Amino acid sequence: MKKATIIIPTYNEKDNIKSLVEGIFKNVSALPNWMVDVVIVDSDSPDGTTELVESLIPSFPHLHLIRTKKEGLGKAYIEGFKIAIEKLQPFVLFEMDADHSHDPTTLPAFLKQIEKGADFVIGSRYIKGGSIPQDWGIDRKIFSIGANLFVRLGFMRLKITDWTSGFRAIKAWIIKDSLAYVNTYSGYVFQVALLDHAISKGARVSEVPINFVDRKAGVSKINSIQYIFQTFWYVLSHSSFIKFIIVGLLGFVVDFSFAYAFINSLKIPKASANMLSAEVAIIFNFFINNFWSFRHKKIEGGFIAYAQKLLLFNLVSLGSVLIQGGGLYLLLTFMGDKIFALLPGVSLSSWIVYKIGIISFIIIPYSYVLYNKVVWKK
Ligand code: GDD
Ligand code: MN
């Protein structure tokens, strides 16, 4: 028998928690390979949730209560994880909401995935068989799908469809390994940080479909504005994408500075000077990307490996040059070579506008994907 512990954070869930606890034990007590404990982490709910859970404990020997101060969802989970690991020594821990949004009948499906070798199982609303509530307004649907897409693209992890789900099964070794890291994320963004860190530790992630339903009793505690901002910032500051953009801008500065120096100090002819400076910028970008933006998949294998990858990097850059040339040619031919008047007194030649468009919508995605999939392929 292996041990699984379900951590359920609660704040004012008195109308949900009793029926949820009953539902969970009904679905897991007959599992052949698993012994399941439930740990409620209540943050001093003023509505009587604490007392209600205490009154349930005599009828459920595997039900436990931890009482904490109200410091956010992340903090409640971290506290619950620490104590559960110390006292119960489970093999796997679950995260689950108390408000019936997460259906306990899907619990065995998570454990199946763990038995098959997964380290981190996500209950996903966005894979086949999963769903978000039909009665969500179009704005909420777009927001939820959009936010997940943003995280997936930012981290270049397209296979994980639900980054923000709060229904998960995670092996204890991952949690132990992650506690120090996630400690600073007290709110809902903790979910994204934990998954991101687990992946960096080599966790095998898999997903099971869930049908997320809206709560019927009580109210949501999420602070949407804060949550959106923190998630957005987390991705920007932790994804290689933003670093890649910064390196690209620096490369631009390097290119111009060297071209200027070559032409004015070394008296190299202008065309040759620009070819040289472009190559300097390419080499500069290659190394900064390797030791900063993509340092988690730094090139290994010594001089030969570096030389090969630098050559590949040059080929990708050559591709950018050709795309720019071809794109500009097409746009100038079919859209016309004219002057765009942006504001009174401010106008731009069309080629500058076209070039900015080509870089933003074609060159950046093109380079980022090829850097990830070819140059810094893991
Ligand atoms: N102990 C404690 N302390 N529990 C909390 C706190 C807190 O500060 N804040 C929220 N909770 C509990 C709630 O009582 C509930 O059981 C669970 O955490 C989820 O909170 P909800 O308020 O129901 O969140 P939601 O439904 O708006 O958010 C859903 O989407 C998020 C983002 O996708 C949930 O599924 C979250 O788990 C998910 O991260
Ligand atoms: Mn909820």
Short mmCIF file of C-alpha atoms and ligand atoms in Angstrom, two decimals:
data_model
loop_
_atom_site.label_atom_id
_atom_site.label_comp_id
_atom_site.label_asym_id
_atom_site.label_seq_id
_atom_site.Cartn_x
_atom_site.Cartn_y
_atom_site.Cartn_z
CA MET A 1 0.00 0.00 0.00
CA LYS A 2 1.27 3.46 -0.92
CA LYS A 3 0.20 6.60 0.87
CA ALA A 4 -1.53 9.54 -0.80
CA THR A 5 -2.44 12.73 1.03
CA ILE A 6 -5.01 15.19 -0.29
CA ILE A 7 -4.36 18.76 0.83
CA ILE A 8 -7.46 20.97 0.77
CA PRO A 9 -7.06 24.66 1.66
CA THR A 10 -10.21 26.23 3.02
CA TYR A 11 -11.36 29.71 3.79
CA ASN A 12 -15.07 30.02 4.60
CA GLU A 13 -16.20 26.72 3.10
CA LYS A 14 -18.65 25.54 5.77
CA ASP A 15 -21.36 24.72 3.23
CA ASN A 16 -19.01 22.65 1.07
CA ILE A 17 -16.50 20.84 3.22
CA LYS A 18 -18.64 18.13 4.85
CA SER A 19 -20.12 16.78 1.63
CA LEU A 20 -16.70 16.99 -0.07
CA VAL A 21 -14.94 14.99 2.66
CA GLU A 22 -17.70 12.35 2.46
CA GLY A 23 -17.41 12.25 -1.34
CA ILE A 24 -13.63 11.85 -1.24
CA PHE A 25 -13.59 8.96 1.22
CA LYS A 26 -16.40 7.26 -0.68
CA ASN A 27 -14.25 7.30 -3.82
CA VAL A 28 -10.89 6.32 -2.37
CA SER A 29 -11.42 4.01 0.58
CA ALA A 30 -11.81 0.93 -1.61
CA LEU A 31 -8.73 1.56 -3.80
CA PRO A 32 -6.56 -1.56 -3.78
CA ASN A 33 -3.10 0.06 -3.80
CA TRP A 34 -3.59 3.31 -1.95
CA MET A 35 -4.17 4.51 1.58
CA VAL A 36 -5.55 8.04 1.43
CA ASP A 37 -5.45 10.80 4.05
CA VAL A 38 -7.18 14.16 3.77
CA VAL A 39 -5.59 17.24 5.33
CA ILE A 40 -7.69 20.40 5.56
CA VAL A 41 -5.62 23.57 5.88
CA ASP A 42 -8.00 26.15 7.26
CA SER A 43 -6.93 29.78 7.57
CA ASP A 44 -8.98 30.75 10.62
CA SER A 45 -12.26 30.85 8.69
CA PRO A 46 -14.69 33.05 10.63
CA ASP A 47 -17.72 31.11 9.28
CA GLY A 48 -17.25 27.99 11.41
CA THR A 49 -15.39 25.80 8.89
CA THR A 50 -12.75 25.00 11.53
CA GLU A 51 -15.27 23.76 14.11
CA LEU A 52 -17.16 21.78 11.49
CA VAL A 53 -14.00 19.94 10.38
CA GLU A 54 -13.10 19.24 14.02
CA SER A 55 -16.54 17.69 14.51
CA LEU A 56 -16.01 15.42 11.48
CA ILE A 57 -12.67 14.00 12.62
CA PRO A 58 -14.11 11.36 15.01
CA SER A 59 -16.06 9.78 12.12
CA PHE A 60 -13.10 9.87 9.67
CA PRO A 61 -9.86 8.47 11.10
CA HIS A 62 -7.92 9.62 8.02
CA LEU A 63 -9.12 13.22 8.22
CA HIS A 64 -6.75 15.86 9.67
CA LEU A 65 -6.91 19.59 10.32
CA ILE A 66 -4.17 22.21 10.21
CA ARG A 67 -4.98 25.73 11.36
CA THR A 68 -3.09 28.68 9.89
CA LYS A 69 -3.25 32.45 9.64
CA LYS A 70 -4.81 33.84 6.48
CA GLU A 71 -1.82 34.53 4.23
CA GLY A 72 -3.03 33.39 0.83
CA LEU A 73 -3.52 30.14 -1.06
CA GLY A 74 0.18 29.49 -1.71
CA LYS A 75 1.13 29.89 1.94
CA ALA A 76 -1.72 27.57 3.03
CA TYR A 77 -0.49 24.87 0.62
CA ILE A 78 3.13 25.24 1.68
CA GLU A 79 2.17 24.88 5.34
CA GLY A 80 -0.02 21.86 4.53
CA PHE A 81 2.71 20.19 2.45
CA LYS A 82 5.34 20.61 5.17
CA ILE A 83 3.26 19.20 7.98
CA ALA A 84 1.71 16.40 5.90
CA ILE A 85 5.13 15.23 4.68
CA GLU A 86 6.55 15.29 8.19
CA LYS A 87 3.61 13.58 9.94
CA LEU A 88 2.22 11.23 7.28
CA GLN A 89 5.17 10.61 4.94
CA PRO A 90 3.04 10.19 1.81
CA PHE A 91 4.37 9.06 -1.56
CA VAL A 92 2.12 11.49 -3.40
CA LEU A 93 0.24 14.66 -2.44
CA PHE A 94 -2.88 16.12 -4.02
CA GLU A 95 -3.98 19.71 -4.39
CA MET A 96 -7.75 20.11 -4.47
CA ASP A 97 -10.30 22.91 -4.04
CA ALA A 98 -12.91 22.63 -1.29
CA ASP A 99 -15.82 24.09 -3.24
CA HIS A 100 -16.85 21.05 -5.37
CA SER A 101 -15.24 22.53 -8.49
CA HIS A 102 -13.07 19.40 -8.46
CA ASP A 103 -14.93 16.11 -8.67
CA PRO A 104 -13.61 13.39 -6.29
CA THR A 105 -14.65 10.63 -8.71
CA THR A 106 -11.62 11.57 -10.85
CA LEU A 107 -9.13 10.94 -8.01
CA PRO A 108 -8.41 7.32 -9.07
CA ALA A 109 -7.50 8.51 -12.60
CA PHE A 110 -4.71 10.69 -11.13
CA LEU A 111 -3.35 7.74 -9.15
CA LYS A 112 -3.40 5.58 -12.29
CA GLN A 113 -1.05 8.06 -13.94
CA ILE A 114 1.22 8.01 -10.89
CA GLU A 115 1.28 4.21 -11.06
CA LYS A 116 2.24 4.49 -14.72
CA GLY A 117 5.29 6.58 -13.77
CA ALA A 118 4.14 10.21 -13.85
CA ASP A 119 5.62 12.51 -11.18
CA PHE A 120 3.20 15.40 -11.60
CA VAL A 121 -0.38 14.84 -12.77
CA ILE A 122 -2.50 17.84 -13.74
CA GLY A 123 -6.27 17.79 -13.87
CA SER A 124 -6.75 19.64 -17.12
CA ARG A 125 -9.81 21.52 -18.31
CA TYR A 126 -8.32 21.91 -21.77
CA ILE A 127 -7.54 18.44 -23.02
CA LYS A 128 -10.01 16.18 -24.75
CA GLY A 129 -12.62 15.06 -22.25
CA GLY A 130 -12.09 18.03 -19.95
CA SER A 131 -14.18 21.20 -19.78
CA ILE A 132 -14.75 24.63 -18.29
CA PRO A 133 -18.30 25.55 -17.20
CA GLN A 134 -20.59 26.16 -20.17
CA ASP A 135 -22.29 29.03 -18.42
CA TRP A 136 -19.07 31.03 -18.11
CA GLY A 137 -19.44 34.27 -20.06
CA ILE A 138 -17.40 34.64 -23.23
CA ASP A 139 -15.05 37.11 -21.46
CA ARG A 140 -14.20 34.61 -18.74
CA LYS A 141 -13.68 31.83 -21.27
CA ILE A 142 -11.40 33.96 -23.42
CA PHE A 143 -9.49 35.09 -20.36
CA SER A 144 -8.97 31.58 -18.99
CA ILE A 145 -7.95 30.09 -22.33
CA GLY A 146 -5.82 33.14 -23.18
CA ALA A 147 -3.97 33.09 -19.85
CA ASN A 148 -3.10 29.43 -20.30
CA LEU A 149 -1.97 30.00 -23.86
CA PHE A 150 0.24 32.86 -22.69
CA VAL A 151 1.98 30.65 -20.12
CA ARG A 152 2.31 27.77 -22.59
CA LEU A 153 3.92 29.97 -25.22
CA GLY A 154 6.03 31.94 -22.76
CA PHE A 155 7.56 28.74 -21.44
CA MET A 156 7.48 26.98 -24.82
CA ARG A 157 5.70 24.06 -23.15
CA LEU A 158 2.83 23.52 -25.50
CA LYS A 159 2.08 19.99 -24.37
CA ILE A 160 0.97 21.14 -20.93
CA THR A 161 -2.52 22.48 -21.52
CA ASP A 162 -3.54 23.64 -18.04
CA TRP A 163 -0.89 25.54 -16.09
CA THR A 164 -3.21 27.19 -13.60
CA SER A 165 -5.34 24.21 -12.59
CA GLY A 166 -5.60 23.69 -8.85
CA PHE A 167 -6.37 19.96 -9.08
CA ARG A 168 -3.10 17.99 -9.15
CA ALA A 169 -1.25 14.95 -7.82
CA ILE A 170 2.45 15.51 -7.13
CA LYS A 171 5.05 13.08 -5.85
CA ALA A 172 6.45 14.00 -2.45
CA TRP A 173 10.06 14.25 -3.67
CA ILE A 174 9.07 17.08 -6.00
CA ILE A 175 7.30 18.97 -3.25
CA LYS A 176 10.28 18.56 -0.92
CA ASP A 177 12.56 19.78 -3.66
CA SER A 178 10.33 22.78 -4.40
CA LEU A 179 9.37 24.12 -0.97
CA ALA A 180 12.25 26.58 -0.65
CA TYR A 181 11.64 27.84 -4.18
CA VAL A 182 7.88 28.39 -3.96
CA ASN A 183 8.07 29.90 -0.50
CA THR A 184 7.98 33.46 -1.87
CA TYR A 185 4.80 32.90 -3.91
CA SER A 186 2.01 33.30 -1.39
CA GLY A 187 -0.96 33.80 -3.73
CA TYR A 188 -2.50 31.82 -6.60
CA VAL A 189 0.63 32.35 -8.77
CA PHE A 190 2.18 29.71 -6.52
CA GLN A 191 0.54 27.12 -8.81
CA VAL A 192 2.46 28.28 -11.88
CA ALA A 193 5.72 28.59 -9.93
CA LEU A 194 5.43 25.07 -8.52
CA LEU A 195 4.83 23.49 -11.92
CA ASP A 196 7.61 25.52 -13.54
CA HIS A 197 10.05 24.44 -10.84
CA ALA A 198 8.96 20.81 -11.03
CA ILE A 199 9.68 20.78 -14.76
CA SER A 200 13.12 22.26 -14.20
CA LYS A 201 13.78 19.39 -11.77
CA GLY A 202 12.93 16.88 -14.49
CA ALA A 203 9.44 15.87 -13.32
CA ARG A 204 7.47 13.72 -15.75
CA VAL A 205 4.22 15.63 -16.24
CA SER A 206 0.98 14.11 -17.44
CA GLU A 207 -2.61 15.32 -17.59
CA VAL A 208 -6.02 13.81 -16.94
CA PRO A 209 -9.22 15.49 -18.13
CA ILE A 210 -11.44 17.17 -15.54
CA ASN A 211 -14.81 18.85 -15.83
CA PHE A 212 -14.49 22.01 -13.79
CA VAL A 213 -17.81 23.16 -12.33
CA ASP A 214 -18.57 26.50 -10.68
CA ARG A 215 -19.10 26.55 -6.94
CA LYS A 216 -22.71 26.62 -5.75
CA ALA A 217 -22.04 27.70 -2.14
CA GLY A 218 -19.72 30.37 -0.77
CA VAL A 219 -17.65 32.84 -2.79
CA SER A 220 -14.38 32.76 -4.74
CA LYS A 221 -11.37 34.23 -2.94
CA ILE A 222 -9.30 34.95 -6.00
CA ASN A 223 -8.13 38.53 -6.54
CA SER A 224 -8.23 38.46 -10.33
CA ILE A 225 -6.25 41.64 -11.02
CA GLN A 226 -3.46 40.66 -8.67
CA TYR A 227 -3.47 37.11 -10.01
CA ILE A 228 -3.25 38.22 -13.66
CA PHE A 229 -0.47 40.66 -12.87
CA GLN A 230 1.58 38.18 -10.83
CA THR A 231 1.21 35.39 -13.38
CA PHE A 232 2.13 37.72 -16.23
CA TRP A 233 5.18 38.93 -14.34
CA TYR A 234 6.23 35.42 -13.32
CA VAL A 235 6.26 34.27 -16.93
CA LEU A 236 8.06 37.37 -18.17
CA SER A 237 10.77 37.13 -15.56
CA HIS A 238 11.23 33.35 -15.77
CA SER A 239 10.81 32.55 -19.43
CA SER A 240 13.74 32.47 -21.78
CA PHE A 241 11.56 34.40 -24.24
CA ILE A 242 11.92 37.83 -22.65
CA LYS A 243 15.66 37.31 -22.23
CA PHE A 244 15.86 36.32 -25.87
CA ILE A 245 14.16 39.61 -26.82
CA ILE A 246 16.60 41.60 -24.68
CA VAL A 247 19.56 39.81 -26.28
CA GLY A 248 18.11 40.62 -29.69
CA LEU A 249 17.96 44.33 -28.83
CA LEU A 250 21.51 44.24 -27.45
CA GLY A 251 22.64 42.58 -30.67
CA PHE A 252 21.23 45.50 -32.57
CA VAL A 253 23.33 47.91 -30.46
CA VAL A 254 26.44 45.76 -30.91
CA ASP A 255 25.92 45.64 -34.67
CA PHE A 256 25.65 49.43 -34.95
CA SER A 257 28.54 50.18 -32.59
CA PHE A 258 30.93 47.86 -34.38
CA ALA A 259 29.86 49.08 -37.81
CA TYR A 260 30.50 52.63 -36.65
CA ALA A 261 33.91 51.77 -35.21
CA PHE A 262 34.99 49.73 -38.23
CA ILE A 263 34.03 52.51 -40.63
CA ASN A 264 35.36 55.47 -38.68
CA SER A 265 38.40 54.12 -36.85
CA LEU A 266 39.57 51.23 -38.99
CA LYS A 267 38.52 52.85 -42.29
CA ILE A 268 37.01 49.59 -43.52
CA PRO A 269 34.72 50.10 -46.53
CA LYS A 270 31.08 50.49 -45.45
CA ALA A 271 29.63 47.31 -46.96
CA SER A 272 32.38 45.07 -45.59
CA ALA A 273 32.27 46.86 -42.24
CA ASN A 274 28.55 46.05 -41.94
CA MET A 275 29.05 42.41 -42.83
CA LEU A 276 31.75 42.15 -40.17
CA SER A 277 29.69 43.95 -37.55
CA ALA A 278 26.68 41.74 -38.29
CA GLU A 279 28.84 38.67 -37.69
CA VAL A 280 30.18 40.15 -34.45
CA ALA A 281 26.58 40.69 -33.32
CA ILE A 282 25.65 37.12 -34.28
CA ILE A 283 28.55 35.68 -32.26
CA PHE A 284 27.73 37.99 -29.35
CA ASN A 285 24.07 36.90 -29.39
CA PHE A 286 25.05 33.26 -29.59
CA PHE A 287 27.13 33.41 -26.43
CA ILE A 288 24.80 35.61 -24.39
CA ASN A 289 21.86 33.40 -25.31
CA ASN A 290 23.85 30.32 -24.38
CA PHE A 291 24.91 31.60 -20.97
CA TRP A 292 21.76 33.55 -20.11
CA SER A 293 18.51 33.10 -22.05
CA PHE A 294 18.94 29.35 -22.62
CA ARG A 295 21.34 28.60 -19.80
CA HIS A 296 19.07 25.79 -18.59
CA LYS A 297 20.01 23.95 -21.79
CA LYS A 298 23.55 25.21 -22.23
CA ILE A 299 25.56 23.58 -25.01
CA GLU A 300 27.71 20.73 -23.78
CA GLY A 301 30.49 18.80 -25.49
CA GLY A 302 33.40 21.22 -25.83
CA PHE A 303 34.82 23.08 -28.78
CA ILE A 304 33.38 20.91 -31.58
CA ALA A 305 29.86 21.14 -30.17
CA TYR A 306 30.17 24.91 -29.86
CA ALA A 307 31.48 25.25 -33.40
CA GLN A 308 28.62 23.15 -34.80
CA LYS A 309 25.99 25.09 -32.90
CA LEU A 310 27.53 28.42 -33.88
CA LEU A 311 27.31 27.33 -37.49
CA LEU A 312 23.65 26.39 -37.01
CA PHE A 313 23.04 29.71 -35.30
CA ASN A 314 24.57 31.48 -38.30
CA LEU A 315 22.28 29.53 -40.62
CA VAL A 316 19.23 30.56 -38.61
CA SER A 317 20.45 34.17 -38.77
CA LEU A 318 20.94 33.86 -42.50
CA GLY A 319 17.35 32.68 -42.68
CA SER A 320 16.29 35.89 -40.89
CA VAL A 321 18.20 37.97 -43.42
CA LEU A 322 16.52 36.19 -46.32
CA ILE A 323 13.07 36.46 -44.73
CA GLN A 324 13.62 40.20 -44.23
CA GLY A 325 14.76 40.68 -47.81
CA GLY A 326 11.97 38.58 -49.28
CA GLY A 327 9.31 40.04 -47.03
CA LEU A 328 10.33 43.61 -47.77
CA TYR A 329 10.39 42.90 -51.49
CA LEU A 330 6.88 41.46 -51.40
CA LEU A 331 5.45 44.23 -49.23
CA LEU A 332 7.04 47.00 -51.30
CA THR A 333 5.79 45.40 -54.50
CA PHE A 334 2.23 44.71 -53.40
CA MET A 335 1.55 47.35 -50.74
CA GLY A 336 3.57 50.10 -52.36
CA ASP A 337 6.58 52.22 -51.45
CA LYS A 338 5.11 55.26 -49.77
CA ILE A 339 5.29 57.54 -46.74
CA PHE A 340 3.08 56.77 -43.71
CA ALA A 341 1.89 59.86 -41.85
CA LEU A 342 1.66 58.71 -38.22
CA LEU A 343 0.98 62.04 -36.47
CA PRO A 344 0.95 65.58 -37.76
CA GLY A 345 4.59 66.26 -38.54
CA VAL A 346 5.68 62.66 -37.92
CA SER A 347 5.95 60.37 -40.90
CA LEU A 348 7.82 57.17 -41.67
CA SER A 349 8.96 55.61 -44.89
CA SER A 350 7.02 52.46 -45.61
CA TRP A 351 10.10 50.23 -45.52
CA ILE A 352 10.65 51.07 -41.82
CA VAL A 353 7.05 50.18 -40.97
CA TYR A 354 7.29 46.96 -43.01
CA LYS A 355 10.58 46.04 -41.39
CA ILE A 356 9.18 46.49 -37.87
CA GLY A 357 6.18 44.36 -38.85
CA ILE A 358 8.34 41.60 -40.33
CA ILE A 359 10.63 41.51 -37.29
CA SER A 360 7.76 41.43 -34.79
CA PHE A 361 5.50 38.94 -36.49
CA ILE A 362 7.87 36.70 -38.43
CA ILE A 363 11.51 37.02 -37.37
CA ILE A 364 10.93 36.88 -33.61
CA PRO A 365 8.71 33.76 -33.62
CA TYR A 366 10.87 32.16 -36.32
CA SER A 367 14.11 32.65 -34.37
CA TYR A 368 12.64 31.73 -31.01
CA VAL A 369 11.21 28.48 -32.26
CA LEU A 370 14.39 27.50 -34.12
CA TYR A 371 16.64 28.42 -31.18
CA ASN A 372 14.53 26.18 -28.97
CA LYS A 373 14.05 23.34 -31.38
CA VAL A 374 17.38 23.34 -33.24
CA VAL A 375 20.22 25.28 -31.59
CA TRP A 376 19.35 24.73 -27.93
CA LYS A 377 17.51 21.47 -28.35
CA LYS A 378 17.66 19.42 -25.19
N1 GDD B 1 -6.47 28.12 3.73
C1 GDD B 1 -6.74 28.97 2.73
N2 GDD B 1 -6.21 30.23 2.78
N3 GDD B 1 -7.50 28.55 1.69
C2 GDD B 1 -7.76 29.43 0.70
C3 GDD B 1 -7.27 30.74 0.68
C4 GDD B 1 -6.45 31.15 1.80
O1 GDD B 1 -5.98 32.28 1.88
N4 GDD B 1 -7.70 31.33 -0.47
C5 GDD B 1 -8.44 30.42 -1.13
N5 GDD B 1 -8.49 29.27 -0.42
C6 GDD B 1 -9.15 28.00 -0.79
C7 GDD B 1 -10.65 28.10 -1.01
O2 GDD B 1 -11.39 27.96 0.18
C8 GDD B 1 -10.88 26.94 -1.99
O3 GDD B 1 -11.00 25.72 -1.32
C9 GDD B 1 -9.60 26.90 -2.80
O4 GDD B 1 -8.60 27.58 -2.02
C10 GDD B 1 -9.77 27.62 -4.16
O5 GDD B 1 -10.23 28.93 -3.92
P1 GDD B 1 -11.40 29.62 -4.77
O6 GDD B 1 -11.64 30.95 -4.18
O7 GDD B 1 -12.56 28.71 -4.92
O8 GDD B 1 -10.61 29.80 -6.14
P2 GDD B 1 -11.22 29.96 -7.60
O9 GDD B 1 -12.27 28.93 -7.84
O10 GDD B 1 -11.57 31.38 -7.84
O11 GDD B 1 -9.90 29.62 -8.45
C11 GDD B 1 -9.75 28.44 -9.19
O12 GDD B 1 -8.89 28.75 -10.28
C12 GDD B 1 -7.53 29.02 -9.90
C13 GDD B 1 -6.76 29.44 -11.12
O13 GDD B 1 -7.07 28.64 -12.22
C14 GDD B 1 -9.20 27.31 -8.35
O14 GDD B 1 -9.35 26.11 -9.09
C15 GDD B 1 -7.73 27.48 -7.98
O15 GDD B 1 -7.25 26.25 -7.37
C16 GDD B 1 -6.93 27.78 -9.23
O16 GDD B 1 -5.56 28.03 -8.88
MN MN B 2 -13.43 27.88 -6.63
#
